[in-house]
């Protein structure tokens, strides 16, 4: 949140992508019993968990609450791509009509949404693991500082 408050939205999005990848990979390993052959991207993990955004009822995840959370992340990944990849294109063009500060500000919502989706997924994951007597690597409340 300090980075969001300081306006480092692209950095927040990049860090969130790494944290989300870790949590999705952990969930996939938990439900499949396998920790190998993991995709290198959050989008790839979403596909393994819930299928492509255009498919229904595919993927390893069967819990509807998790499926909804992963679908939200899957949509966020598209915004992450736009934020990081499209913004980089501004620097390649000497004649870009876009102002970097405006572009950066336009991704504030993407950073906040990423935080929210990570927190929702993490809450589901912690509750699911607690039912089986396990803890996540994020206990106690790594992504929710107000709950520590």
PDB file of C-alpha atoms in Angstrom:
ATOM      1  CA  UNK A   1       0.000   0.000   0.000  1.00  0.00           C
ATOM      2  CA  UNK A   2       2.953   2.330   0.571  1.00  0.00           C
ATOM      3  CA  UNK A   3       3.925   1.870  -3.082  1.00  0.00           C
ATOM      4  CA  UNK A   4       0.363   2.598  -4.210  1.00  0.00           C
ATOM      5  CA  UNK A   5       0.303   5.723  -2.067  1.00  0.00           C
ATOM      6  CA  UNK A   6       3.628   6.792  -3.599  1.00  0.00           C
ATOM      7  CA  UNK A   7       2.312   6.251  -7.147  1.00  0.00           C
ATOM      8  CA  UNK A   8       4.463   3.240  -8.039  1.00  0.00           C
ATOM      9  CA  UNK A   9       1.605   1.454  -9.771  1.00  0.00           C
ATOM     10  CA  UNK A  10       3.627  -0.503 -12.309  1.00  0.00           C
ATOM     11  CA  UNK A  11       5.946  -1.744  -9.587  1.00  0.00           C
ATOM     12  CA  UNK A  12       2.942  -2.763  -7.487  1.00  0.00           C
ATOM     13  CA  UNK A  13       1.462  -4.640 -10.421  1.00  0.00           C
ATOM     14  CA  UNK A  14       4.741  -6.455 -11.118  1.00  0.00           C
ATOM     15  CA  UNK A  15       5.152  -7.473  -7.471  1.00  0.00           C
ATOM     16  CA  UNK A  16       1.509  -8.547  -7.259  1.00  0.00           C
ATOM     17  CA  UNK A  17       1.970 -10.703 -10.322  1.00  0.00           C
ATOM     18  CA  UNK A  18       4.797 -12.546  -8.585  1.00  0.00           C
ATOM     19  CA  UNK A  19       2.807 -12.980  -5.359  1.00  0.00           C
ATOM     20  CA  UNK A  20      -0.277 -14.115  -7.258  1.00  0.00           C
ATOM     21  CA  UNK A  21       1.806 -16.608  -9.254  1.00  0.00           C
ATOM     22  CA  UNK A  22       3.158 -18.050  -6.003  1.00  0.00           C
ATOM     23  CA  UNK A  23      -0.307 -18.426  -4.451  1.00  0.00           C
ATOM     24  CA  UNK A  24      -1.833 -19.918  -7.619  1.00  0.00           C
ATOM     25  CA  UNK A  25       1.069 -22.355  -7.956  1.00  0.00           C
ATOM     26  CA  UNK A  26       0.670 -23.373  -4.331  1.00  0.00           C
ATOM     27  CA  UNK A  27      -3.057 -23.943  -4.797  1.00  0.00           C
ATOM     28  CA  UNK A  28      -2.529 -25.973  -7.962  1.00  0.00           C
ATOM     29  CA  UNK A  29       0.042 -28.120  -6.178  1.00  0.00           C
ATOM     30  CA  UNK A  30      -2.272 -28.527  -3.199  1.00  0.00           C
ATOM     31  CA  UNK A  31      -5.258 -29.744  -5.194  1.00  0.00           C
ATOM     32  CA  UNK A  32      -3.350 -31.894  -7.689  1.00  0.00           C
ATOM     33  CA  UNK A  33      -0.692 -33.222  -5.329  1.00  0.00           C
ATOM     34  CA  UNK A  34       1.979 -32.210  -7.873  1.00  0.00           C
ATOM     35  CA  UNK A  35       4.434 -29.339  -7.743  1.00  0.00           C
ATOM     36  CA  UNK A  36       6.156 -29.911 -11.047  1.00  0.00           C
ATOM     37  CA  UNK A  37       5.547 -28.696 -14.577  1.00  0.00           C
ATOM     38  CA  UNK A  38       4.162 -25.328 -13.498  1.00  0.00           C
ATOM     39  CA  UNK A  39       3.539 -22.614 -16.085  1.00  0.00           C
ATOM     40  CA  UNK A  40       5.858 -19.612 -15.884  1.00  0.00           C
ATOM     41  CA  UNK A  41       3.026 -17.089 -15.806  1.00  0.00           C
ATOM     42  CA  UNK A  42       0.013 -16.276 -13.672  1.00  0.00           C
ATOM     43  CA  UNK A  43      -2.145 -16.512 -16.774  1.00  0.00           C
ATOM     44  CA  UNK A  44      -0.874 -20.015 -17.446  1.00  0.00           C
ATOM     45  CA  UNK A  45      -1.671 -21.050 -13.880  1.00  0.00           C
ATOM     46  CA  UNK A  46      -5.175 -19.627 -14.226  1.00  0.00           C
ATOM     47  CA  UNK A  47      -5.672 -21.805 -17.292  1.00  0.00           C
ATOM     48  CA  UNK A  48      -4.464 -24.878 -15.394  1.00  0.00           C
ATOM     49  CA  UNK A  49      -6.871 -24.056 -12.561  1.00  0.00           C
ATOM     50  CA  UNK A  50     -10.024 -22.939 -14.410  1.00  0.00           C
ATOM     51  CA  UNK A  51      -9.336 -23.278 -18.124  1.00  0.00           C
ATOM     52  CA  UNK A  52      -9.190 -20.494 -20.679  1.00  0.00           C
ATOM     53  CA  UNK A  53     -11.465 -17.528 -20.035  1.00  0.00           C
ATOM     54  CA  UNK A  54     -13.773 -18.766 -22.782  1.00  0.00           C
ATOM     55  CA  UNK A  55     -14.188 -22.295 -21.396  1.00  0.00           C
ATOM     56  CA  UNK A  56     -16.575 -23.517 -18.736  1.00  0.00           C
ATOM     57  CA  UNK A  57     -15.924 -26.092 -16.006  1.00  0.00           C
ATOM     58  CA  UNK A  58     -12.440 -27.066 -17.124  1.00  0.00           C
ATOM     59  CA  UNK A  59      -9.260 -26.990 -15.100  1.00  0.00           C
ATOM     60  CA  UNK A  60      -8.168 -28.632 -11.869  1.00  0.00           C
ATOM     61  CA  UNK A  61     -10.067 -26.305  -9.517  1.00  0.00           C
ATOM     62  CA  UNK A  62     -13.537 -27.571  -8.618  1.00  0.00           C
ATOM     63  CA  UNK A  63     -14.472 -25.263  -5.725  1.00  0.00           C
ATOM     64  CA  UNK A  64     -16.794 -22.544  -7.063  1.00  0.00           C
ATOM     65  CA  UNK A  65     -15.500 -19.805  -4.749  1.00  0.00           C
ATOM     66  CA  UNK A  66     -11.932 -20.488  -5.860  1.00  0.00           C
ATOM     67  CA  UNK A  67     -13.041 -20.644  -9.492  1.00  0.00           C
ATOM     68  CA  UNK A  68     -14.624 -17.193  -9.157  1.00  0.00           C
ATOM     69  CA  UNK A  69     -11.496 -15.817  -7.482  1.00  0.00           C
ATOM     70  CA  UNK A  70      -9.236 -17.275 -10.179  1.00  0.00           C
ATOM     71  CA  UNK A  71     -11.500 -15.929 -12.947  1.00  0.00           C
ATOM     72  CA  UNK A  72     -11.138 -12.440 -11.419  1.00  0.00           C
ATOM     73  CA  UNK A  73      -7.376 -12.889 -11.388  1.00  0.00           C
ATOM     74  CA  UNK A  74      -7.513 -14.140 -14.963  1.00  0.00           C
ATOM     75  CA  UNK A  75      -9.202 -10.897 -16.032  1.00  0.00           C
ATOM     76  CA  UNK A  76      -6.723  -8.892 -13.949  1.00  0.00           C
ATOM     77  CA  UNK A  77      -3.835 -10.597 -15.771  1.00  0.00           C
ATOM     78  CA  UNK A  78      -5.079  -8.974 -18.990  1.00  0.00           C
ATOM     79  CA  UNK A  79      -4.931  -5.580 -17.284  1.00  0.00           C
ATOM     80  CA  UNK A  80      -1.471  -6.426 -15.949  1.00  0.00           C
ATOM     81  CA  UNK A  81      -0.338  -7.149 -19.488  1.00  0.00           C
ATOM     82  CA  UNK A  82      -1.741  -3.855 -20.710  1.00  0.00           C
ATOM     83  CA  UNK A  83      -0.162  -1.948 -17.844  1.00  0.00           C
ATOM     84  CA  UNK A  84       3.313  -3.386 -18.198  1.00  0.00           C
ATOM     85  CA  UNK A  85       3.599  -4.118 -21.903  1.00  0.00           C
ATOM     86  CA  UNK A  86       1.649  -1.230 -23.405  1.00  0.00           C
ATOM     87  CA  UNK A  87       3.315   1.277 -21.110  1.00  0.00           C
ATOM     88  CA  UNK A  88       6.721   0.059 -22.241  1.00  0.00           C
ATOM     89  CA  UNK A  89       5.739   0.832 -25.838  1.00  0.00           C
ATOM     90  CA  UNK A  90       5.484   4.524 -24.987  1.00  0.00           C
ATOM     91  CA  UNK A  91       9.218   4.568 -24.402  1.00  0.00           C
ATOM     92  CA  UNK A  92       9.910   3.032 -27.815  1.00  0.00           C
ATOM     93  CA  UNK A  93       8.192   5.821 -29.706  1.00  0.00           C
ATOM     94  CA  UNK A  94       9.700   9.280 -29.888  1.00  0.00           C
ATOM     95  CA  UNK A  95       6.385  10.605 -31.168  1.00  0.00           C
ATOM     96  CA  UNK A  96       3.989   9.003 -28.714  1.00  0.00           C
ATOM     97  CA  UNK A  97       1.063  11.320 -27.972  1.00  0.00           C
ATOM     98  CA  UNK A  98       0.675   9.699 -24.569  1.00  0.00           C
ATOM     99  CA  UNK A  99       2.054  11.284 -21.442  1.00  0.00           C
ATOM    100  CA  UNK A 100       3.791   8.800 -19.146  1.00  0.00           C
ATOM    101  CA  UNK A 101       2.370  10.360 -15.970  1.00  0.00           C
ATOM    102  CA  UNK A 102      -1.176  10.013 -17.311  1.00  0.00           C
ATOM    103  CA  UNK A 103      -0.562   6.419 -18.358  1.00  0.00           C
ATOM    104  CA  UNK A 104       0.895   5.618 -14.974  1.00  0.00           C
ATOM    105  CA  UNK A 105      -2.085   7.155 -13.164  1.00  0.00           C
ATOM    106  CA  UNK A 106      -4.471   5.163 -15.357  1.00  0.00           C
ATOM    107  CA  UNK A 107      -3.113   1.951 -13.800  1.00  0.00           C
ATOM    108  CA  UNK A 108      -3.816   2.879 -10.180  1.00  0.00           C
ATOM    109  CA  UNK A 109      -7.106   0.970 -10.304  1.00  0.00           C
ATOM    110  CA  UNK A 110      -5.310  -2.089 -11.724  1.00  0.00           C
ATOM    111  CA  UNK A 111      -2.903  -2.044  -8.781  1.00  0.00           C
ATOM    112  CA  UNK A 112      -5.752  -1.758  -6.268  1.00  0.00           C
ATOM    113  CA  UNK A 113      -7.754  -4.492  -7.993  1.00  0.00           C
ATOM    114  CA  UNK A 114      -4.728  -6.790  -7.938  1.00  0.00           C
ATOM    115  CA  UNK A 115      -4.369  -6.266  -4.194  1.00  0.00           C
ATOM    116  CA  UNK A 116      -8.051  -7.025  -3.672  1.00  0.00           C
ATOM    117  CA  UNK A 117      -7.987 -10.185  -5.804  1.00  0.00           C
ATOM    118  CA  UNK A 118      -4.863 -11.449  -4.046  1.00  0.00           C
ATOM    119  CA  UNK A 119      -6.464 -10.853  -0.644  1.00  0.00           C
ATOM    120  CA  UNK A 120      -9.684 -12.646  -1.639  1.00  0.00           C
ATOM    121  CA  UNK A 121      -7.780 -15.624  -3.022  1.00  0.00           C
ATOM    122  CA  UNK A 122      -5.520 -15.759   0.014  1.00  0.00           C
ATOM    123  CA  UNK A 123      -8.481 -15.700   2.428  1.00  0.00           C
ATOM    124  CA  UNK A 124     -10.067 -18.631   0.586  1.00  0.00           C
ATOM    125  CA  UNK A 125      -6.772 -20.506   0.542  1.00  0.00           C
ATOM    126  CA  UNK A 126      -6.087 -19.976   4.243  1.00  0.00           C
ATOM    127  CA  UNK A 127      -9.618 -21.135   5.151  1.00  0.00           C
ATOM    128  CA  UNK A 128      -9.370 -24.177   2.890  1.00  0.00           C
ATOM    129  CA  UNK A 129      -6.017 -25.217   4.297  1.00  0.00           C
ATOM    130  CA  UNK A 130      -7.171 -24.650   7.877  1.00  0.00           C
ATOM    131  CA  UNK A 131      -9.970 -27.172   7.328  1.00  0.00           C
ATOM    132  CA  UNK A 132      -7.344 -29.796   6.546  1.00  0.00           C
ATOM    133  CA  UNK A 133      -5.110 -28.761   9.445  1.00  0.00           C
ATOM    134  CA  UNK A 134      -2.573 -26.976   7.237  1.00  0.00           C
ATOM    135  CA  UNK A 135      -1.317 -23.424   7.018  1.00  0.00           C
ATOM    136  CA  UNK A 136      -0.368 -21.352   4.021  1.00  0.00           C
ATOM    137  CA  UNK A 137       2.955 -19.606   3.676  1.00  0.00           C
ATOM    138  CA  UNK A 138       1.030 -16.344   4.116  1.00  0.00           C
ATOM    139  CA  UNK A 139      -0.233 -17.026   7.637  1.00  0.00           C
ATOM    140  CA  UNK A 140      -0.873 -14.960   9.635  1.00  0.00           C
ATOM    141  CA  UNK A 141      -2.368 -12.407   7.267  1.00  0.00           C
ATOM    142  CA  UNK A 142       0.685 -11.519   5.177  1.00  0.00           C
ATOM    143  CA  UNK A 143      -1.504  -9.760   2.625  1.00  0.00           C
ATOM    144  CA  UNK A 144      -3.824  -8.124   5.160  1.00  0.00           C
ATOM    145  CA  UNK A 145      -1.654  -6.039   7.486  1.00  0.00           C
ATOM    146  CA  UNK A 146      -4.681  -4.881   9.492  1.00  0.00           C
ATOM    147  CA  UNK A 147      -5.299  -8.490  10.582  1.00  0.00           C
ATOM    148  CA  UNK A 148      -1.799  -9.207  11.897  1.00  0.00           C
TER     149      UNK A 148
END
